[in-house]
Coordinates of C-alpha atoms in Angstrom, one line a residue:
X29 CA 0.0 0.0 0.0
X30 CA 0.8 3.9 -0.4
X31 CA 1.2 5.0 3.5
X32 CA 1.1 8.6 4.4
X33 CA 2.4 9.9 7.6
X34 CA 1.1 13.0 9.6
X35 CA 3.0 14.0 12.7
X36 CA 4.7 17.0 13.6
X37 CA 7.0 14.9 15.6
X38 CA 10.4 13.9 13.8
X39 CA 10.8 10.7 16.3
X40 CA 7.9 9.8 15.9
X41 CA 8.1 10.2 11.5
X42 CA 11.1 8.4 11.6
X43 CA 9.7 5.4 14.1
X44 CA 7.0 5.0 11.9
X45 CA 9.0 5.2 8.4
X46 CA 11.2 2.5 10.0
X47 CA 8.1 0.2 11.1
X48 CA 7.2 0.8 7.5
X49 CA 10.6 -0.6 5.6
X50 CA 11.2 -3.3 7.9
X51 CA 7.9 -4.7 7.3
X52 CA 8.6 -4.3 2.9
X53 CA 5.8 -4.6 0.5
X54 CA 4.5 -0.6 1.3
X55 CA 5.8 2.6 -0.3
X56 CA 5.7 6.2 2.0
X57 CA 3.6 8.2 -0.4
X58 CA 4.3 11.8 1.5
X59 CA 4.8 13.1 5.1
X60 CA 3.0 16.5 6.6
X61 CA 3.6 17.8 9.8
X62 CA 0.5 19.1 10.6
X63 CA -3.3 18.2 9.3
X64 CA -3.8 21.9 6.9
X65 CA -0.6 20.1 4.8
X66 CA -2.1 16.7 5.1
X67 CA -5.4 17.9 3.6
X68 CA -3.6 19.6 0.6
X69 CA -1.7 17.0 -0.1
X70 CA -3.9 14.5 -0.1
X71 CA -5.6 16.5 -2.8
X72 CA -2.5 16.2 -4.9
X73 CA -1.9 12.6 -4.4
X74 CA -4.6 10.6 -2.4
X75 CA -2.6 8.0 -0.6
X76 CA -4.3 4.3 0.5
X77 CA -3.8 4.9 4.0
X78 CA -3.0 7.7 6.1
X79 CA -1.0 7.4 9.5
X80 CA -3.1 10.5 11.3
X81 CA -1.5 12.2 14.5
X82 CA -3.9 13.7 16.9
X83 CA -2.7 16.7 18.3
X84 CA -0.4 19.2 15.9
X85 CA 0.0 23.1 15.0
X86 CA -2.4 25.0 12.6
X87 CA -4.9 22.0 12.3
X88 CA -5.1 19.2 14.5
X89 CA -5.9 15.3 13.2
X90 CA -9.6 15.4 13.9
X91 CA -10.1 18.2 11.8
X92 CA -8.1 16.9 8.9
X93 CA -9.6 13.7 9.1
X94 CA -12.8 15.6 8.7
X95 CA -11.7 17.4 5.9
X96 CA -10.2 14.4 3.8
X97 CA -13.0 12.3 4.2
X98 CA -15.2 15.3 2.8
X99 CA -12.8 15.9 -0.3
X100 CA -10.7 12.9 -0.7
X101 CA -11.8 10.3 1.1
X102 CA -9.5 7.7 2.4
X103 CA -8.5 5.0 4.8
X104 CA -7.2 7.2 8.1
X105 CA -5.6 5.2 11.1
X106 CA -5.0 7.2 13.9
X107 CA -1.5 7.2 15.2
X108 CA -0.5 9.0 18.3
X109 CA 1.5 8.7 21.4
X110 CA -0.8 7.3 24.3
X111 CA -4.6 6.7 22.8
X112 CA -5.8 5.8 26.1
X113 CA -5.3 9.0 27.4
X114 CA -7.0 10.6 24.5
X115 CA -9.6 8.5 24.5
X116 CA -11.8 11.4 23.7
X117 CA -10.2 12.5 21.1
X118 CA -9.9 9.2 19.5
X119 CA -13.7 8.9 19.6
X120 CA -13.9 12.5 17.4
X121 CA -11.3 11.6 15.5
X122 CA -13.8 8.2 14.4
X123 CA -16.5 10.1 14.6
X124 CA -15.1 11.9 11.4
X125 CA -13.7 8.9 9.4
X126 CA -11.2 7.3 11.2
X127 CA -11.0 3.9 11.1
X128 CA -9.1 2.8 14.0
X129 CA -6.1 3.8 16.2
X130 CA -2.9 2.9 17.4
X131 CA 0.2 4.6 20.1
X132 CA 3.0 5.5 18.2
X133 CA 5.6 3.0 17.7
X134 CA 9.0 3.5 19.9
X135 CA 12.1 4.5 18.1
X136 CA 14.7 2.7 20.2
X137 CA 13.0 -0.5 19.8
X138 CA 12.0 -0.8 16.0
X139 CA 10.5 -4.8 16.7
X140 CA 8.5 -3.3 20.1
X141 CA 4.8 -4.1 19.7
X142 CA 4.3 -0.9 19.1
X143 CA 5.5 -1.4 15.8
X144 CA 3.9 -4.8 15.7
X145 CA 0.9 -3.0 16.9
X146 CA 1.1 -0.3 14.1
X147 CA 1.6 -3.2 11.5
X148 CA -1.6 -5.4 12.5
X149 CA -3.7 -2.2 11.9
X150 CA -2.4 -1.9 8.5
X151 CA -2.8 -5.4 7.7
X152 CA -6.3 -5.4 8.7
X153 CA -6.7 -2.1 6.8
X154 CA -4.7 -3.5 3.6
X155 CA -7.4 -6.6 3.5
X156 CA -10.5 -4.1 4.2
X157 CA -9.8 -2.1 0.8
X158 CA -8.6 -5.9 -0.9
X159 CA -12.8 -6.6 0.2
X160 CA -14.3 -3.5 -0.7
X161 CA -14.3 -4.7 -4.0
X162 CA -15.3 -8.4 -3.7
X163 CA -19.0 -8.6 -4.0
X164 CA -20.6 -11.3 -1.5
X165 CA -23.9 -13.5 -2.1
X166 CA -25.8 -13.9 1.1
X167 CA -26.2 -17.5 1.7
X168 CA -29.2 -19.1 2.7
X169 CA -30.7 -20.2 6.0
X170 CA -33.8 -22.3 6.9
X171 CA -35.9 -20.9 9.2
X172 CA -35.1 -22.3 13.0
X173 CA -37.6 -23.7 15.0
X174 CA -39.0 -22.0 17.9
X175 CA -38.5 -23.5 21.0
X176 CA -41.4 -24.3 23.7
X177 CA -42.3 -21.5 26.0
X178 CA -40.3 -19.0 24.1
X179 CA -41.9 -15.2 24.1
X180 CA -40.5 -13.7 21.2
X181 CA -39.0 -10.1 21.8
X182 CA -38.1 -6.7 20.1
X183 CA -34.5 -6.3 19.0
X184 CA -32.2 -3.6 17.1
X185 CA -28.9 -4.8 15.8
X186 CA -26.7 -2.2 14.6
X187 CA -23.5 -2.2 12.6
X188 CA -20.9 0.4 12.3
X189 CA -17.5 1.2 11.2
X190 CA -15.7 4.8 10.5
X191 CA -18.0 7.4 11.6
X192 CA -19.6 5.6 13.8
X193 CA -19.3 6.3 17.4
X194 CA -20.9 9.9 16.5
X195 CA -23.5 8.0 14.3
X196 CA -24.7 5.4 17.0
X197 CA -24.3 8.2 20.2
X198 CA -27.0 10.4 17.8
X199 CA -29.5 7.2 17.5
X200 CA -28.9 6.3 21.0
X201 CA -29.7 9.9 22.1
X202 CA -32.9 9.9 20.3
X203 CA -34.3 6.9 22.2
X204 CA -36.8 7.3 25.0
X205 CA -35.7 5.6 29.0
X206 CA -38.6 3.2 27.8
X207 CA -37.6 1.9 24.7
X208 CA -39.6 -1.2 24.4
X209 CA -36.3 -3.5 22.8
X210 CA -32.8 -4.4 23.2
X211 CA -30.4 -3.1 21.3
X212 CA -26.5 -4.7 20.3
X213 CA -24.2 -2.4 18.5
X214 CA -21.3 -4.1 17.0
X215 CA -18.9 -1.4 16.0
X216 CA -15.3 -1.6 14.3
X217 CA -13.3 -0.5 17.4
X218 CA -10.0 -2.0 19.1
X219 CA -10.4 -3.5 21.8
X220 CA -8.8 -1.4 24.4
X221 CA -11.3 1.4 23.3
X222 CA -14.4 -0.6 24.0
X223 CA -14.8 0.2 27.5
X224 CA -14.2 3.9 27.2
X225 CA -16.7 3.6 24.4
X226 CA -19.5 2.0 26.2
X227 CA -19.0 4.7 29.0
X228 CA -19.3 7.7 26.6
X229 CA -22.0 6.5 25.0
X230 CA -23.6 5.8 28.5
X231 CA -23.6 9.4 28.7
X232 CA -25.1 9.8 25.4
X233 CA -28.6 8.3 25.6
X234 CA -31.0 7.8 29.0
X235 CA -30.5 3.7 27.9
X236 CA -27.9 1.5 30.1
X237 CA -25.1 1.0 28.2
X238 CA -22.3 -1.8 28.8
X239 CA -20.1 -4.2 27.0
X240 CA -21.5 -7.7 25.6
X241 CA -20.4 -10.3 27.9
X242 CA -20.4 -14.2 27.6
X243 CA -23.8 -15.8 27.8
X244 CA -25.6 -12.2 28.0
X245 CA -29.1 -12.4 27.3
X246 CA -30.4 -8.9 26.0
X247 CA -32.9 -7.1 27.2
X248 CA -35.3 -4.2 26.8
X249 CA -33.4 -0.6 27.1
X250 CA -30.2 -2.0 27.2
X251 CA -27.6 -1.6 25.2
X252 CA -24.6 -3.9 24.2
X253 CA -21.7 -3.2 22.5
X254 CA -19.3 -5.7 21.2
X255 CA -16.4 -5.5 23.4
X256 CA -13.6 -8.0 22.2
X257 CA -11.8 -9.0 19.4
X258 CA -13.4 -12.3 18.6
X259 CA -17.0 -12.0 17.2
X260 CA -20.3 -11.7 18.9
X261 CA -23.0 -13.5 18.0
X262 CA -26.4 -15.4 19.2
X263 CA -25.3 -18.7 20.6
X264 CA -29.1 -19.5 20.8
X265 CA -32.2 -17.5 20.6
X266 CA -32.0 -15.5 23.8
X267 CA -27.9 -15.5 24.4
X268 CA -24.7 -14.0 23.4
X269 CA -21.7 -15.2 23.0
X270 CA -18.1 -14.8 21.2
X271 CA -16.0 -17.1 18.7
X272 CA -12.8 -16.6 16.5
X273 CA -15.0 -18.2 13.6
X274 CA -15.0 -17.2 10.8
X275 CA -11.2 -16.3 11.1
X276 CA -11.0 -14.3 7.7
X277 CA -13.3 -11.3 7.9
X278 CA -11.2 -8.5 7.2
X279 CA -12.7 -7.3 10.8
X280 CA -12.7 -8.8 14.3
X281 CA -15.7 -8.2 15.6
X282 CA -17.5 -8.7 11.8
X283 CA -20.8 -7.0 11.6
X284 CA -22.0 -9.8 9.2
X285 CA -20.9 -12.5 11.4
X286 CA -23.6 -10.6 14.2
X287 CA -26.4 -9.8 11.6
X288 CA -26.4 -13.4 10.4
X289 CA -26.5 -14.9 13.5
X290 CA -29.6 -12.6 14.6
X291 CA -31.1 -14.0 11.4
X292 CA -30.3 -17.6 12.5
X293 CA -31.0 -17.5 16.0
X294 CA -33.2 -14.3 17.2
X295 CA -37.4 -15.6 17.0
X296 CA -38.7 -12.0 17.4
X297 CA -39.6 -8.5 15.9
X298 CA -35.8 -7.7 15.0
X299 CA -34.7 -4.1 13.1
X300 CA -30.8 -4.5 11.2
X301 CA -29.4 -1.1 11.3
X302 CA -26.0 -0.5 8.8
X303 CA -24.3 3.1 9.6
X304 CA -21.0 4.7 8.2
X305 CA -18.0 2.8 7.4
X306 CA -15.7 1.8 4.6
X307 CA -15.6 -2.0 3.0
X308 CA -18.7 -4.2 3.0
X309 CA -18.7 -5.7 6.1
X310 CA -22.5 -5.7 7.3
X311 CA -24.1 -6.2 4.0
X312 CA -24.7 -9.8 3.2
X313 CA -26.2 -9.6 6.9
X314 CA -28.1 -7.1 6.5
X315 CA -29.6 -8.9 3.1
X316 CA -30.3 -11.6 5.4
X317 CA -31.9 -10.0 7.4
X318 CA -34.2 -8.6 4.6
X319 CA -34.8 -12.0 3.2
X320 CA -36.3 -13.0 6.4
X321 CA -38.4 -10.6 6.7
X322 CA -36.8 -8.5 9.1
X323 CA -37.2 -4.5 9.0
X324 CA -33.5 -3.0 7.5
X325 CA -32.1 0.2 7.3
X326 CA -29.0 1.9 6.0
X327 CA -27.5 5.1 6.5
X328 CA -27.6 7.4 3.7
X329 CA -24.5 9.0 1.9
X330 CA -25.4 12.3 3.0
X331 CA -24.7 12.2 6.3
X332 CA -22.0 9.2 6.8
X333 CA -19.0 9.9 7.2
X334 CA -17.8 6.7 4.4
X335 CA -20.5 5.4 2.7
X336 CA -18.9 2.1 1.9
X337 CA -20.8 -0.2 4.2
X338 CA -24.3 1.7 3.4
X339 CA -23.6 1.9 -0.2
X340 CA -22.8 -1.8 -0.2
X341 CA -26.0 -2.7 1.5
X342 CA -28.1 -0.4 -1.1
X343 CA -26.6 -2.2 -4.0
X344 CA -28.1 -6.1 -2.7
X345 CA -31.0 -4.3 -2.3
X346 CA -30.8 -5.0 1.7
X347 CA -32.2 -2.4 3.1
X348 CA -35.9 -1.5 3.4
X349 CA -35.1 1.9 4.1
X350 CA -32.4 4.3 3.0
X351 CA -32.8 7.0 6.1
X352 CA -30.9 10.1 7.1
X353 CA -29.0 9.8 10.5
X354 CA -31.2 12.4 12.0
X355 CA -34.2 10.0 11.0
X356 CA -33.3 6.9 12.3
X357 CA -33.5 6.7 16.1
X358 CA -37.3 9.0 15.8
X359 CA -38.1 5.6 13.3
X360 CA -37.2 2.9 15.7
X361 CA -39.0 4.5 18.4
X362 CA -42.1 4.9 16.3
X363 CA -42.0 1.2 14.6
X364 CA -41.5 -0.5 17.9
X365 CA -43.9 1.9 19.8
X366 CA -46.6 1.0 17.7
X367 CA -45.6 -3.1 17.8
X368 CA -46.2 -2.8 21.1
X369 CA -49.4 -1.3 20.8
X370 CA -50.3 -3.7 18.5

């Protein structure tokens, strides 16, 4: 891939461009030292991914990564010195585009895993744009049988990669304290972030929010997030749990790999939700979904931040509805208030 660095940090450039040329098999397209030079030249020559510092002079990463991803939209990892201290920052930073983030490799120790760190995010990134382009058939399930004494129940499963922390916190916002269904947010976040995710959007919406654990069983206005790096999924019609399988979605935890287990497992009213993000991932899930009869809905380009996951699900003719951010969480709570009714 064509890697371009932002920092304003020479230690840190150089750390980076060494991680870089020990690893072979990637060029260093450019280097700026602060994000209003980053967003120029990235109009001159858009590179595959960009290596995006947080905090620098004139224009810091946030707002470049807001600014690319308007004009010249590309994969952005953000690269800075302690992540878990800027946690906040980090979330902003996705909120505009970013895909991901990573603390700076160390200088003095070129094989450190920080470097090894640095080098898993691009892979994963490398094998994200290598699937944006692969289209996916949905496969088939029969329907499962419903268990004896089973009450079905209201669910919303919602995907999201770059963009989406911003994307989910403004549906989550828009839900009422009584929201009559559970709701399971798998988004494209490292691991270490998920806890500091799940407690900022804990502030964001009048729902309890906390991360998916083994053998969870969802329930009405609560909120779980995905919180490791294997995938979550139904293990059976009421409860949660996480495996390594499939081992070669280009993302750990895979949006499809959730929405296709709702589809094979989940026996009530459920609602697929596909927000922001670049690649596919969610797609063939949320054509599942569809297929079973399920109520789906995708973001529209307008207002996410990469339309890549949206647009895919739009072209397999997944969704039901093609919905405005702004529009979404007002929809679920008017669907689902009048299921209840009914």
């Amino acid at each position: 891939m064509r890697i371009a660095i932002v920092n304003d940090t020479p230690l840190a450039i150089e750390a980076m461009r060494r991680v870089l040329v020990v690893a072979g098999g990637h060029k260093l397209a450019w280097i700026a030292r602060d994000g209003a030079e980053a967003v120029t030249l990235c109009a001159q020559d858009r590179p595959d991914l960009i290596l995006m510092d947080l905090i620098m002079p004139r224009m810091d990463g946030i707002e470049a990564t807001r600014r690319i991803m308007a004009r010249t939209p590309c994969a952005i990892v953000v690269v800075s010195a302690d992540v878990n201290r800027s946690a906040g920052k980090v979330f902003e930073a996705m909120g505009a585009g970013a895909l991901d983030a990573v603390n700076t490799p160390v200088i003095e120790r070129p094989g450190s895993p920080g470097g090894d760190a640095l080098l898993a995010k691009i892979d994963t990134i490398a094998r994200l744009i290598g699937a944006a382009g692969s289209p996916g058939r949905p496969p088939s399930h029969e329907a499962p049988k419903q268990p004896s004494g089973f009450h079905p129940d209201q669910l919303v499963a919602i995907g999201a990669s770059a963009g989406g922390p911003a994307a989910v916190a403004r549906i989550l916002s828009a839900l009422p304290e009584d929201f009559p269904a559970a709701v399971v947010v798998v988004q494209h976040v490292d691991q270490q972030f998920a806890p500091g995710l799940a407690n900022w959007l804990h502030c964001q919406t009048p729902l309890r929010v906390g991360l998916a654990q083994e053998g969870d069983r969802p329930q009405a206005g609560q909120v779980l997030l995905a919180g490791q790096e294997n995938h979550l999924a139904f293990a059976s019609p009421t409860r949660l749990t996480y495996t390594r399988q499939p081992s070669d979605c280009s993302y750990h935890p895979s949006i499809d790999v959730f929405f296709k287990s709702v589809d094979r497992h989940w026996q009530g009213k459920a609602i697929g939700v596909l927000l922001t993000g670049m690649g596919r991932d969610g797609a063939e899930g949320l054509k599942a979904l569809r297929d079973r009869g399920h109520h789906t809905i995708a973001q529209d380009q307008a207002t996410s931040a990469v339309f890549g996951m949206p647009k895919a699900a739009i072209e397999l003719d997944a969704a039901t509805e093609i919905l405005s951010l702004d529009k979404i969480g007002p929809r679920l709570t008017n669907m689902l208030a009048y299921a209840v009714r009914a």
